[in-house]
Amino acid sequence: MNESEKTQKLDQVKSTCEKCFDCELGSTRTKSVFSDGSPDALIMLIGEAPGQNEDETGIPFIGRAGKLLDELFKTQGLTREKDIYICNTVKCRPPNNRVPTETEKAQCRKYLDAQIEIIKPKIILLCGATALKSIIGSKLPISKIRGEWIGHPSKAKVMPIFHPSYLLRNPSLKEGSPKWLMTEDIKKIKQYYQTLCKD
Ligand code: URA
């Protein structure tokens, strides 16, 4: 599928998602938050759920956490404009930014599955514990499993990484700190990404 075919298919799914009331979040959202970034990206980053800024704009990871995420990836020359397609496990904001329920995640899963099917990413980054649990089913703390490559039925290589909200609460850059580890993980992602770009 070329980029314009992908865009067309994604637009169809997005339009269904915008009218979706399959779970209760449909009645409290301002905007559904489908995705940002290039449909031709080799990297897909999956976060938890939209927050207030995202609910108001319809764009994922646009608040403080998203800005930090952009900054960290930019240090390795990776941007959402070119390299990373960004989305979340659920497309509507849970009230008061609570964690989405199992039912909400299950009802919304069809949109995420369609995004993976259309984009066919080579790398999937699970950003935080909710994405990790949702995609891999693992209840391991993210700190135990982050930075490891894991296989996935879609054939993409999957890596759990810290959520940027956690990094905002832990700003130290000292060796071994969460932010330092995140930078190491992004270097590892970049190394593998470069091998894909050579293909
Ligand atoms: N946190 C997330 O997990 N996703 C967003 O889009 C914004 C904040």
Short mmCIF file of C-alpha atoms and ligand atoms in Angstrom, two decimals:
data_model
loop_
_atom_site.label_atom_id
_atom_site.label_comp_id
_atom_site.label_asym_id
_atom_site.label_seq_id
_atom_site.Cartn_x
_atom_site.Cartn_y
_atom_site.Cartn_z
CA MET A 1 0.00 0.00 0.00
CA ASN A 2 1.42 3.41 -0.87
CA GLU A 3 1.14 6.47 1.38
CA SER A 4 -2.00 7.87 -0.20
CA GLU A 5 -3.80 4.50 -0.02
CA LYS A 6 -2.83 4.23 3.64
CA THR A 7 -4.06 7.78 4.29
CA GLN A 8 -7.38 7.02 2.60
CA LYS A 9 -7.92 3.84 4.65
CA LEU A 10 -6.90 5.55 7.89
CA ASP A 11 -9.28 8.43 7.15
CA GLN A 12 -12.16 5.95 6.81
CA VAL A 13 -11.33 4.37 10.19
CA LYS A 14 -10.86 7.81 11.76
CA SER A 15 -14.24 8.95 10.53
CA THR A 16 -15.94 5.90 12.12
CA CYS A 17 -14.00 6.53 15.32
CA GLU A 18 -15.16 10.16 15.44
CA LYS A 19 -18.78 8.99 15.54
CA CYS A 20 -18.13 6.12 17.98
CA PHE A 21 -20.22 5.74 21.15
CA ASP A 22 -19.33 2.07 21.80
CA CYS A 23 -18.14 2.91 25.31
CA GLU A 24 -19.01 5.60 27.83
CA LEU A 25 -16.03 7.77 26.88
CA GLY A 26 -17.88 8.71 23.70
CA SER A 27 -20.33 10.83 25.68
CA THR A 28 -17.71 12.75 27.69
CA ARG A 29 -15.09 13.47 25.01
CA THR A 30 -14.70 16.81 23.24
CA LYS A 31 -12.80 15.30 20.31
CA SER A 32 -11.68 11.77 19.61
CA VAL A 33 -7.89 11.58 19.30
CA PHE A 34 -6.99 9.24 16.47
CA SER A 35 -3.33 9.76 15.61
CA ASP A 36 -0.53 12.06 14.60
CA GLY A 37 2.50 11.53 12.41
CA SER A 38 3.26 9.94 9.08
CA PRO A 39 1.21 6.95 7.85
CA ASP A 40 4.43 5.84 6.14
CA ALA A 41 6.39 5.79 9.41
CA LEU A 42 8.28 2.62 10.32
CA ILE A 43 7.79 3.32 14.02
CA MET A 44 4.41 3.29 15.79
CA LEU A 45 4.25 4.63 19.34
CA ILE A 46 1.25 3.61 21.43
CA GLY A 47 0.44 5.61 24.55
CA GLU A 48 -2.30 5.22 27.15
CA ALA A 49 -5.14 7.64 26.51
CA PRO A 50 -5.71 11.28 25.57
CA GLY A 51 -5.49 13.90 28.31
CA GLN A 52 -7.11 17.33 28.45
CA ASN A 53 -4.94 19.02 25.79
CA GLU A 54 -5.42 16.09 23.45
CA ASP A 55 -9.19 16.02 24.06
CA GLU A 56 -9.39 19.73 23.16
CA THR A 57 -7.22 19.52 20.03
CA GLY A 58 -7.76 15.98 18.74
CA ILE A 59 -3.97 15.45 18.57
CA PRO A 60 -2.18 12.80 20.70
CA PHE A 61 0.72 13.73 22.99
CA ILE A 62 0.38 17.48 22.46
CA GLY A 63 0.68 18.57 26.13
CA ARG A 64 3.75 18.68 28.40
CA ALA A 65 4.32 14.93 28.28
CA GLY A 66 4.14 14.95 24.48
CA LYS A 67 6.58 17.85 24.22
CA LEU A 68 9.08 15.93 26.36
CA LEU A 69 8.58 12.83 24.21
CA ASP A 70 9.23 14.87 21.04
CA GLU A 71 12.37 16.40 22.59
CA LEU A 72 13.79 13.03 23.63
CA PHE A 73 13.24 11.45 20.21
CA LYS A 74 14.60 14.54 18.46
CA THR A 75 17.97 14.05 20.20
CA GLN A 76 18.30 10.95 17.95
CA GLY A 77 16.92 12.75 14.89
CA LEU A 78 13.53 10.99 15.07
CA THR A 79 10.37 13.07 14.56
CA ARG A 80 6.64 12.42 14.38
CA GLU A 81 6.51 14.32 11.08
CA LYS A 82 8.76 11.78 9.39
CA ASP A 83 9.55 8.70 11.47
CA ILE A 84 6.88 8.04 14.11
CA TYR A 85 3.12 7.43 13.90
CA ILE A 86 1.59 8.18 17.32
CA CYS A 87 -1.66 6.85 18.78
CA ASN A 88 -3.15 5.54 22.04
CA THR A 89 -4.81 2.39 23.39
CA VAL A 90 -8.09 4.33 23.63
CA LYS A 91 -9.08 7.25 21.42
CA CYS A 92 -11.18 9.26 23.89
CA ARG A 93 -10.17 10.92 27.16
CA PRO A 94 -11.15 9.09 30.34
CA PRO A 95 -12.69 11.61 32.80
CA ASN A 96 -10.11 13.10 35.19
CA ASN A 97 -7.37 11.26 33.27
CA ARG A 98 -8.12 7.98 35.02
CA VAL A 99 -6.67 4.79 33.52
CA PRO A 100 -9.01 3.38 30.83
CA THR A 101 -11.01 0.34 31.96
CA GLU A 102 -10.66 -3.13 30.42
CA THR A 103 -14.07 -2.65 28.73
CA GLU A 104 -13.07 0.71 27.24
CA LYS A 105 -9.80 -0.74 25.93
CA ALA A 106 -11.58 -3.77 24.49
CA GLN A 107 -14.27 -1.66 22.77
CA CYS A 108 -11.62 0.63 21.29
CA ARG A 109 -9.23 -2.14 20.23
CA LYS A 110 -10.66 -2.40 16.72
CA TYR A 111 -9.31 1.08 15.90
CA LEU A 112 -5.81 0.28 17.15
CA ASP A 113 -5.81 -3.07 15.33
CA ALA A 114 -6.85 -1.29 12.12
CA GLN A 115 -4.04 1.25 12.57
CA ILE A 116 -1.47 -1.54 13.01
CA GLU A 117 -2.88 -3.44 10.02
CA ILE A 118 -2.77 -0.38 7.73
CA ILE A 119 0.52 1.16 8.87
CA LYS A 120 2.36 -2.17 9.18
CA PRO A 121 5.02 -0.65 11.45
CA LYS A 122 8.37 -2.39 11.76
CA ILE A 123 8.78 -1.10 15.31
CA ILE A 124 6.03 -0.72 17.94
CA LEU A 125 6.86 1.26 21.07
CA LEU A 126 4.62 0.59 24.06
CA CYS A 127 4.73 3.79 26.01
CA GLY A 128 3.86 3.04 29.64
CA ALA A 129 2.18 0.23 31.56
CA THR A 130 -1.30 0.57 30.02
CA ALA A 131 -0.01 0.09 26.47
CA LEU A 132 2.25 -2.76 27.64
CA LYS A 133 -0.64 -4.57 29.33
CA SER A 134 -2.99 -3.93 26.46
CA ILE A 135 -0.72 -5.17 23.66
CA ILE A 136 1.43 -7.84 25.32
CA GLY A 137 -0.82 -8.70 28.25
CA SER A 138 2.15 -8.29 30.58
CA LYS A 139 1.56 -7.02 34.09
CA LEU A 140 5.31 -6.69 34.71
CA PRO A 141 6.33 -3.22 35.86
CA ILE A 142 7.61 -1.20 32.93
CA SER A 143 10.91 -0.69 34.79
CA LYS A 144 11.59 -4.48 34.56
CA ILE A 145 10.93 -4.87 30.85
CA ARG A 146 11.64 -1.47 29.22
CA GLY A 147 14.36 -1.38 26.61
CA GLU A 148 13.87 -5.08 25.66
CA TRP A 149 12.85 -6.12 22.17
CA ILE A 150 9.81 -8.43 22.20
CA GLY A 151 8.25 -10.34 19.28
CA HIS A 152 4.70 -9.56 18.08
CA PRO A 153 2.24 -11.44 15.81
CA SER A 154 2.36 -8.50 13.36
CA LYS A 155 6.11 -9.28 12.94
CA ALA A 156 7.00 -5.84 14.24
CA LYS A 157 9.68 -5.66 16.92
CA VAL A 158 8.08 -4.33 20.08
CA MET A 159 9.79 -2.38 22.84
CA PRO A 160 8.18 -1.13 26.07
CA ILE A 161 9.44 2.31 27.09
CA PHE A 162 8.72 4.67 29.97
CA HIS A 163 5.72 6.99 29.68
CA PRO A 164 6.83 10.65 29.50
CA SER A 165 4.46 11.61 32.36
CA TYR A 166 6.61 9.40 34.61
CA LEU A 167 9.72 11.17 33.31
CA LEU A 168 8.16 14.56 34.09
CA ARG A 169 7.83 13.39 37.71
CA ASN A 170 11.43 12.08 37.68
CA PRO A 171 13.48 14.77 35.93
CA SER A 172 16.96 13.63 37.07
CA LEU A 173 19.41 13.01 34.22
CA LYS A 174 21.84 11.06 36.40
CA GLU A 175 23.20 7.82 34.98
CA GLY A 176 20.67 5.06 35.76
CA SER A 177 17.75 7.50 36.25
CA PRO A 178 14.51 6.88 34.28
CA LYS A 179 15.25 9.77 31.90
CA TRP A 180 18.79 8.51 31.30
CA LEU A 181 17.44 4.99 30.66
CA MET A 182 14.85 6.40 28.24
CA THR A 183 17.64 8.11 26.28
CA GLU A 184 19.53 4.81 26.12
CA ASP A 185 16.35 3.06 24.89
CA ILE A 186 15.84 5.66 22.17
CA LYS A 187 19.47 5.18 21.05
CA LYS A 188 18.79 1.43 20.79
CA ILE A 189 15.61 2.11 18.79
CA LYS A 190 17.55 4.42 16.47
CA GLN A 191 20.24 1.79 15.90
CA TYR A 192 17.68 -0.78 14.78
CA TYR A 193 15.75 1.85 12.81
CA GLN A 194 18.88 2.67 10.82
CA THR A 195 19.24 -0.97 9.77
CA LEU A 196 15.64 -0.87 8.45
CA CYS A 197 16.29 2.32 6.50
CA LYS A 198 19.17 0.62 4.68
CA ASP A 199 16.83 -2.16 3.36
N1 URA B 1 -0.67 10.55 27.57
C1 URA B 1 -0.92 9.53 26.72
O1 URA B 1 -0.73 8.37 27.05
N2 URA B 1 -1.36 9.83 25.51
C2 URA B 1 -1.56 11.07 25.08
O2 URA B 1 -1.97 11.26 23.93
C3 URA B 1 -1.30 12.12 25.99
C4 URA B 1 -0.84 11.84 27.22
#
